[in-house]
Amino acid sequence: KAGVTQTPRYLIKTRGQQVTLSCSPISGHRSVSWYQQTPGQGLQFLFEYFSETQRNKGNFPGRFSGRQFSNSRSEMNVSTLELGDSALYLCASSPGSGEYGYTFGSGTRLTVV
Amino acid sequence: QKEVEQNSGPLSVPEGAIASLNCTYSDRGSQSFFWYRQYSGKSPELIMSIYSNGDKEDGRFTAQLNKASQYVSLLIRDSQPSDSATYLCAVTGTGFQKLVFGTGTRLLVSP
């Protein structure tokens, strides 16, 4: 059974640009969450989607947005990139509501220069 | 006050010893509790989950939960150098939709 797949693995972008990250959950998983991990802040929750609906959102500016498609695949977009957006972005999936935990993908390492 | 607190460590133990990792949380409505292991440069891996007060054992790992004290712990028996990693405590509240993570405890197991 394939795990959570995130693409691309690495990205280098310039300040002011925008970026889109992709996540394919484990087959059958309908819940997808996104997290930002930095050395200083640890793992911070961005948002969670279930059946194409955003059910929960963290405390990030509106530059961070996401969506989920009917096949449960999800994308995350960051507009007007700032240096502080450099981080590891992790996607995680769960069969339903997450009470049994989430399985993480390998992440996308974003560097903003 | 942080929602989930962990000592950042490092916690150093010799091979074969018991490693004890601790976590406290602030939301009394929290319902599910998890321990993730993260090796350097890798993504978090779920190793234990616990939902009710008491102990839960899985191989060398034991998770302990005390909801009255808002305290979760992870014991690793017969620690191995391969256990050296950062251990992240995570908690969900009502609805289970959002995992709140502690900043993690770095464990170093020396041969």
Short mmCIF file of C-alpha atoms in Angstrom, two decimals:
data_model
loop_
_atom_site.label_atom_id
_atom_site.label_comp_id
_atom_site.label_asym_id
_atom_site.label_seq_id
_atom_site.Cartn_x
_atom_site.Cartn_y
_atom_site.Cartn_z
CA LYS A 1 0.00 0.00 0.00
CA ALA A 2 1.54 3.30 -1.06
CA GLY A 3 2.14 5.89 1.63
CA VAL A 4 1.48 9.61 1.58
CA THR A 5 3.20 11.14 -1.44
CA GLN A 6 4.32 14.73 -1.53
CA THR A 7 5.72 16.56 -4.52
CA PRO A 8 8.10 18.15 -5.09
CA ARG A 9 10.62 17.12 -2.42
CA TYR A 10 12.61 20.33 -2.70
CA LEU A 11 11.82 23.83 -3.93
CA ILE A 12 13.76 27.06 -4.11
CA LYS A 13 11.71 30.20 -4.68
CA THR A 14 12.32 33.93 -4.63
CA ARG A 15 10.59 36.35 -2.27
CA GLY A 16 7.30 37.53 -3.69
CA GLN A 17 6.70 34.45 -5.79
CA GLN A 18 3.98 31.93 -5.14
CA VAL A 19 4.25 28.17 -4.76
CA THR A 20 1.94 25.16 -4.93
CA LEU A 21 2.67 21.93 -3.09
CA SER A 22 0.90 18.66 -3.78
CA CYS A 23 -0.10 15.75 -1.57
CA SER A 24 -1.60 12.37 -2.45
CA PRO A 25 -2.96 10.61 0.64
CA ILE A 26 -2.96 6.89 1.34
CA SER A 27 -5.60 5.18 -0.76
CA GLY A 28 -8.93 5.29 1.07
CA HIS A 29 -7.91 8.12 3.38
CA ARG A 30 -10.26 11.06 3.14
CA SER A 31 -8.72 13.46 5.65
CA VAL A 32 -5.63 15.45 4.70
CA SER A 33 -3.80 17.86 6.99
CA TRP A 34 -0.92 20.20 6.33
CA TYR A 35 1.80 21.23 8.79
CA GLN A 36 4.74 23.59 8.70
CA GLN A 37 7.89 22.53 10.53
CA THR A 38 10.66 24.95 11.41
CA PRO A 39 13.52 24.58 13.92
CA GLY A 40 12.21 27.44 16.02
CA GLN A 41 8.45 26.74 16.03
CA GLY A 42 8.28 23.00 15.62
CA LEU A 43 5.26 21.48 13.88
CA GLN A 44 2.50 24.02 13.32
CA PHE A 45 -0.96 23.06 12.03
CA LEU A 46 -2.00 24.81 8.81
CA PHE A 47 -5.34 23.27 7.85
CA GLU A 48 -7.30 20.05 7.51
CA TYR A 49 -9.59 18.91 4.69
CA PHE A 50 -12.16 16.16 4.54
CA SER A 51 -14.27 15.41 1.48
CA GLU A 52 -13.17 18.64 -0.21
CA THR A 53 -14.19 20.77 2.80
CA GLN A 54 -11.83 22.64 5.09
CA ARG A 55 -12.82 21.59 8.60
CA ASN A 56 -10.12 23.29 10.63
CA LYS A 57 -7.57 26.03 10.12
CA GLY A 58 -4.50 27.09 12.06
CA ASN A 59 -3.22 30.57 12.80
CA PHE A 60 -1.50 31.38 9.54
CA PRO A 61 -2.02 34.43 7.32
CA GLY A 62 -4.34 34.31 4.35
CA ARG A 63 -1.34 33.87 2.05
CA PHE A 64 -1.54 30.22 2.98
CA SER A 65 -4.42 28.40 1.34
CA GLY A 66 -5.32 24.90 0.37
CA ARG A 67 -7.85 22.74 -1.33
CA GLN A 68 -8.82 19.12 -1.68
CA PHE A 69 -10.06 17.39 -4.78
CA SER A 70 -12.73 14.72 -5.15
CA ASN A 71 -10.03 11.99 -5.22
CA SER A 72 -8.78 13.27 -1.81
CA ARG A 73 -5.56 14.66 -3.29
CA SER A 74 -4.72 18.04 -1.79
CA GLU A 75 -2.74 21.09 -2.75
CA MET A 76 -1.36 23.88 -0.62
CA ASN A 77 -0.58 27.31 -2.02
CA VAL A 78 1.53 30.07 -0.54
CA SER A 79 1.39 33.45 -2.25
CA THR A 80 3.78 36.38 -1.94
CA LEU A 81 6.50 34.27 -0.38
CA GLU A 82 8.52 35.67 2.51
CA LEU A 83 11.92 34.53 3.80
CA GLY A 84 10.19 33.26 6.93
CA ASP A 85 8.16 30.80 4.88
CA SER A 86 11.26 28.66 4.44
CA ALA A 87 10.35 25.41 6.14
CA LEU A 88 9.53 21.75 5.75
CA TYR A 89 5.88 21.40 4.73
CA LEU A 90 4.35 18.11 5.76
CA CYS A 91 1.14 16.54 4.60
CA ALA A 92 -0.58 13.86 6.66
CA SER A 93 -3.59 11.68 5.96
CA SER A 94 -6.09 9.75 8.02
CA PRO A 95 -8.99 7.46 7.13
CA GLY A 96 -11.61 9.69 8.68
CA SER A 97 -11.55 12.12 11.52
CA GLY A 98 -8.03 11.51 12.76
CA GLU A 99 -8.81 9.88 16.07
CA TYR A 100 -6.36 7.10 15.23
CA GLY A 101 -3.61 9.49 14.23
CA TYR A 102 -2.22 10.72 10.97
CA THR A 103 0.39 9.23 8.62
CA PHE A 104 2.89 11.75 7.33
CA GLY A 105 4.45 12.11 3.91
CA SER A 106 8.15 12.81 3.39
CA GLY A 107 7.54 16.53 3.12
CA THR A 108 8.48 19.34 0.78
CA ARG A 109 11.49 21.41 1.76
CA LEU A 110 10.82 25.00 0.67
CA THR A 111 13.62 27.53 0.64
CA VAL A 112 12.79 31.17 -0.04
CA VAL A 113 15.72 33.35 -1.12
CA GLN B 1 1.16 28.64 28.13
CA LYS B 2 1.91 26.27 25.28
CA GLU B 3 -0.81 23.78 24.44
CA VAL B 4 1.57 20.80 24.54
CA GLU B 5 4.84 21.00 26.43
CA GLN B 6 7.88 18.77 26.30
CA ASN B 7 11.39 19.10 27.60
CA SER B 8 13.58 19.67 24.56
CA GLY B 9 16.45 17.62 25.96
CA PRO B 10 18.66 16.10 24.90
CA LEU B 11 17.89 13.14 27.10
CA SER B 12 20.96 10.93 27.17
CA VAL B 13 20.69 7.29 28.24
CA PRO B 14 23.08 4.35 27.88
CA GLU B 15 22.21 1.39 25.68
CA GLY B 16 19.91 -1.05 27.49
CA ALA B 17 18.50 1.55 29.88
CA ILE B 18 14.92 2.80 30.14
CA ALA B 19 14.25 6.15 28.51
CA SER B 20 11.37 8.17 29.99
CA LEU B 21 9.84 10.95 27.92
CA ASN B 22 7.20 13.27 29.32
CA CYS B 23 4.54 15.59 27.95
CA THR B 24 1.90 17.84 29.48
CA TYR B 25 -1.09 19.39 27.71
CA SER B 26 -3.38 22.26 28.56
CA ASP B 27 -6.74 21.36 26.94
CA ARG B 28 -8.77 19.22 29.34
CA GLY B 29 -11.03 18.28 26.42
CA SER B 30 -8.20 16.49 24.62
CA GLN B 31 -9.24 13.02 23.57
CA SER B 32 -6.47 11.29 21.65
CA PHE B 33 -2.79 11.20 22.46
CA PHE B 34 0.07 10.16 20.23
CA TRP B 35 3.81 9.71 20.24
CA TYR B 36 5.68 10.26 17.00
CA ARG B 37 9.35 9.53 16.35
CA GLN B 38 11.27 11.75 13.95
CA TYR B 39 14.75 10.93 12.75
CA SER B 40 16.89 13.81 11.54
CA GLY B 41 15.89 14.80 8.01
CA LYS B 42 12.86 12.49 8.02
CA SER B 43 9.15 12.96 8.62
CA PRO B 44 7.36 12.00 11.86
CA GLU B 45 6.38 8.36 12.28
CA LEU B 46 3.52 7.30 14.56
CA ILE B 47 4.76 4.84 17.19
CA MET B 48 2.11 4.88 19.93
CA SER B 49 -1.44 6.05 20.51
CA ILE B 50 -3.41 6.10 23.76
CA TYR B 51 -6.95 7.17 24.48
CA SER B 52 -7.81 6.26 28.08
CA ASN B 53 -6.11 6.56 31.44
CA GLY B 54 -3.51 3.95 32.25
CA ASP B 55 -0.74 2.17 30.42
CA LYS B 56 -0.55 0.80 26.90
CA GLU B 57 2.31 -1.45 25.92
CA ASP B 58 3.63 -2.28 22.45
CA GLY B 59 6.90 -4.15 22.35
CA ARG B 60 9.58 -2.05 24.02
CA PHE B 61 7.31 0.99 24.17
CA THR B 62 4.82 1.86 26.91
CA ALA B 63 2.59 4.92 26.76
CA GLN B 64 1.05 6.23 29.96
CA LEU B 65 -1.86 8.66 30.23
CA ASN B 66 -3.16 10.53 33.26
CA LYS B 67 -6.00 12.84 32.22
CA ALA B 68 -6.48 14.25 35.71
CA SER B 69 -2.88 15.50 35.71
CA GLN B 70 -2.96 16.23 31.94
CA TYR B 71 0.16 14.18 31.53
CA VAL B 72 1.35 11.70 28.90
CA SER B 73 4.57 9.75 28.98
CA LEU B 74 6.48 7.30 26.83
CA LEU B 75 8.81 4.67 28.23
CA ILE B 76 11.32 2.95 25.99
CA ARG B 77 12.76 -0.19 27.54
CA ASP B 78 16.12 -1.68 26.53
CA SER B 79 16.99 1.49 24.62
CA GLN B 80 19.04 1.01 21.46
CA PRO B 81 21.26 3.49 19.58
CA SER B 82 18.70 3.24 16.75
CA ASP B 83 16.15 4.82 19.12
CA SER B 84 18.13 8.07 18.98
CA ALA B 85 15.67 10.53 17.49
CA THR B 86 13.30 13.34 18.41
CA TYR B 87 10.09 12.17 20.05
CA LEU B 88 7.03 14.32 19.48
CA CYS B 89 3.97 14.27 21.69
CA ALA B 90 0.71 15.14 19.86
CA VAL B 91 -2.79 15.69 21.16
CA THR B 92 -6.19 16.07 19.51
CA GLY B 93 -9.18 17.86 20.91
CA THR B 94 -12.86 17.54 20.19
CA GLY B 95 -13.43 16.48 16.59
CA PHE B 96 -9.93 14.98 16.27
CA GLN B 97 -9.26 17.19 13.26
CA LYS B 98 -6.22 19.00 14.52
CA LEU B 99 -3.07 17.51 15.95
CA VAL B 100 -1.25 19.84 18.31
CA PHE B 101 2.40 18.93 18.68
CA GLY B 102 4.92 19.59 21.37
CA THR B 103 8.34 20.79 20.26
CA GLY B 104 9.79 17.35 20.85
CA THR B 105 12.40 15.74 23.09
CA ARG B 106 15.67 14.70 21.55
CA LEU B 107 16.78 11.28 22.78
CA LEU B 108 20.40 10.14 22.53
CA VAL B 109 21.19 6.49 23.26
CA SER B 110 24.89 5.84 23.63
CA PRO B 111 26.43 2.40 22.93
#
